[in-house]
CSV table of C-alpha atoms in Angstrom, one decimal:
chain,number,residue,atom,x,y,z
A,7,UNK,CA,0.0,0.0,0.0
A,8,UNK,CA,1.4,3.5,-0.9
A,9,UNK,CA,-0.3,6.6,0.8
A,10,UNK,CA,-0.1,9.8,1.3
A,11,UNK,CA,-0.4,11.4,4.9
A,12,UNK,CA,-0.7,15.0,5.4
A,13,UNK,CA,-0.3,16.4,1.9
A,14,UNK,CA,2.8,14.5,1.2
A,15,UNK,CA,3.0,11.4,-0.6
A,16,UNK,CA,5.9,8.7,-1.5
A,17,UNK,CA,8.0,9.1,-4.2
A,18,UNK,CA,9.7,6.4,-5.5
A,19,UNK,CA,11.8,5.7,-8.7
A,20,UNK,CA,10.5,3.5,-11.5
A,21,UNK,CA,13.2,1.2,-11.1
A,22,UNK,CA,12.5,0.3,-7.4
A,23,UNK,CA,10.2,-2.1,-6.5
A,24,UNK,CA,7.6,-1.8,-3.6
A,25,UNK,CA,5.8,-5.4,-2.5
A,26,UNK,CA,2.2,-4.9,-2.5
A,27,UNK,CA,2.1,-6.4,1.2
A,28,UNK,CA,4.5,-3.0,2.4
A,29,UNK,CA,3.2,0.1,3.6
A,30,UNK,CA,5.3,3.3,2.3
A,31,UNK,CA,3.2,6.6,4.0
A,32,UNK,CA,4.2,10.2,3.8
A,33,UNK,CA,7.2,12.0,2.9
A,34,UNK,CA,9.3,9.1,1.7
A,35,UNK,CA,11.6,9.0,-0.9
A,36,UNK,CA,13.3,5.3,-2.8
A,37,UNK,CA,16.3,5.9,-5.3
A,38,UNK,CA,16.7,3.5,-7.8
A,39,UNK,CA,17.0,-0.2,-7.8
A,40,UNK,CA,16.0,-0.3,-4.3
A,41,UNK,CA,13.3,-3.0,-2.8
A,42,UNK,CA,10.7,-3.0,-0.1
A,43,UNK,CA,9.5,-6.2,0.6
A,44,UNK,CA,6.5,-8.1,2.3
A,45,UNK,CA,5.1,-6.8,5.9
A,46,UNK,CA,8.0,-3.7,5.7
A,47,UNK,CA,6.5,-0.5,6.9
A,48,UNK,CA,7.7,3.0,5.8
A,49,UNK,CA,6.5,5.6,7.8
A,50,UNK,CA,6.9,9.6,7.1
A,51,UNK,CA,4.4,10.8,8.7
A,52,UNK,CA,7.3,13.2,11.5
A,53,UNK,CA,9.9,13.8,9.2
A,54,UNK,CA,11.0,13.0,5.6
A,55,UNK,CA,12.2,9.3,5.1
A,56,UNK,CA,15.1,9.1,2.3
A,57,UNK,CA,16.6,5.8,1.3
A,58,UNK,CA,18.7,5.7,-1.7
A,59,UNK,CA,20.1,3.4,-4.8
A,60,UNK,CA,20.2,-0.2,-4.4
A,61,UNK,CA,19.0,-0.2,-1.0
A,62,UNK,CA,17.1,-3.6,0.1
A,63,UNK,CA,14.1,-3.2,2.8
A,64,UNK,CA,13.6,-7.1,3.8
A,65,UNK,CA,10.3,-8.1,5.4
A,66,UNK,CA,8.7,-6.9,8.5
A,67,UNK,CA,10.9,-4.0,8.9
A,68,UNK,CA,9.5,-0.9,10.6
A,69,UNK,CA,11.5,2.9,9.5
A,70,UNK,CA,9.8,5.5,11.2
A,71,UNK,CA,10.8,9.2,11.3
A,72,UNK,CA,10.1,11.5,14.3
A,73,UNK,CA,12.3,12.1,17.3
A,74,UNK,CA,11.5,12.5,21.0
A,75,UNK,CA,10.9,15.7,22.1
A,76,UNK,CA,11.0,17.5,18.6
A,77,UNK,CA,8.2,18.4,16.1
A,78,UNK,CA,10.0,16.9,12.9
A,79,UNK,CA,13.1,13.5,12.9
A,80,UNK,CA,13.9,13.0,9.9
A,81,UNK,CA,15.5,9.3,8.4
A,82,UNK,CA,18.2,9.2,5.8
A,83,UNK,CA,19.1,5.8,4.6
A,84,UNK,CA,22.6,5.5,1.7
A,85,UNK,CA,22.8,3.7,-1.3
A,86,UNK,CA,23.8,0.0,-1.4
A,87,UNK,CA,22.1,-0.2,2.6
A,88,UNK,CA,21.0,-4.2,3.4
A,89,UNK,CA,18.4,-3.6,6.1
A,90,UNK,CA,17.7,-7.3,7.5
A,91,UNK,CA,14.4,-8.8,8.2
A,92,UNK,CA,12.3,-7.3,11.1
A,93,UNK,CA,14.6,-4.5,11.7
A,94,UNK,CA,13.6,-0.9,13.5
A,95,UNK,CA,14.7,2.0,12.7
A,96,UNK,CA,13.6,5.6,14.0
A,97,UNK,CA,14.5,8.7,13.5
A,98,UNK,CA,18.6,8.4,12.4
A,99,UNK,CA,21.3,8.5,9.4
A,100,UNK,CA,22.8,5.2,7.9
A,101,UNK,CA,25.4,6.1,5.6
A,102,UNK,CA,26.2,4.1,2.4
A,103,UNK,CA,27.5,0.3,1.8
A,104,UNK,CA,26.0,-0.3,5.6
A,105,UNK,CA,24.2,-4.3,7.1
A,106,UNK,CA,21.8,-3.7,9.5
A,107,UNK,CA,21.5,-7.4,11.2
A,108,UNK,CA,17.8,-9.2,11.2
A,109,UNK,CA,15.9,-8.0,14.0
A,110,UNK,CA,18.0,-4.9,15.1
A,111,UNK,CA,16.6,-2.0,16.9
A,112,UNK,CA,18.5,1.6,15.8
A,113,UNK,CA,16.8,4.2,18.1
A,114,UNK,CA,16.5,7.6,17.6
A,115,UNK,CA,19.5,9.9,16.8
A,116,UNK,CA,21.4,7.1,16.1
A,117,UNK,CA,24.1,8.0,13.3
A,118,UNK,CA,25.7,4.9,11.6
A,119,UNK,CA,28.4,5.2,9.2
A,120,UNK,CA,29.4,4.2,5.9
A,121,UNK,CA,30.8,0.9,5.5
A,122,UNK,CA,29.8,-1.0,8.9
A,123,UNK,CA,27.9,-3.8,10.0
């Protein structure tokens, strides 16, 4: 499902693909030859949510924007990002060439750099 929430709606490049069982709401943005698979959830509904090239979203995982104590948190996500099954993310930067293990939590503020695990 791909909504908009508050006037703003996902964009996402042609060349991305977007299961039909995820849920990309608000001010999201997918670059190119990225993938959002089954159960994920993409929620920019308190900040802008950027993820970029060749970037895989693998099932059930939640990204959420918004930070504690602040109107507005936004989430930007690099290029070539493996983000593993059931993952949570809220509210951070991942840089590029980055594994976020299956089932990881990545609270809010958190920056992560470019090639890490």
């Amino acid at each position: 499902m791909i909504r908009s929430y508050d006037g703003k709606s996902p964009r996402i490049a042609n060349s991305a693909h977007v299961d039909k069982a995820a849920c990309i709401i608000g001010d999201v943005e997918i670059g190119e030859d990225s993938s959002v698979w089954p159960g994920a959830v993409i929620r920019g509904d308190m900040g802008r949510i950027t993820i970029g090239k060749q970037t895989i979203v693998e099932d059930n995982c939640v990204i959420h924007s918004g930070m504690p104590g602040s109107e507005k948190g936004n989430v930007s996500i690099g290029d070539r990002v493996i983000i593993g099954h059931g993952a949570v993310l809220n509210g951070l930067s991942v840089g590029s060439h980055v594994l976020i293990g299956m089932n990881a939590t990545i609270l809010h503020g958190t920056e992560i750099g470019s090639f890490s695990i």
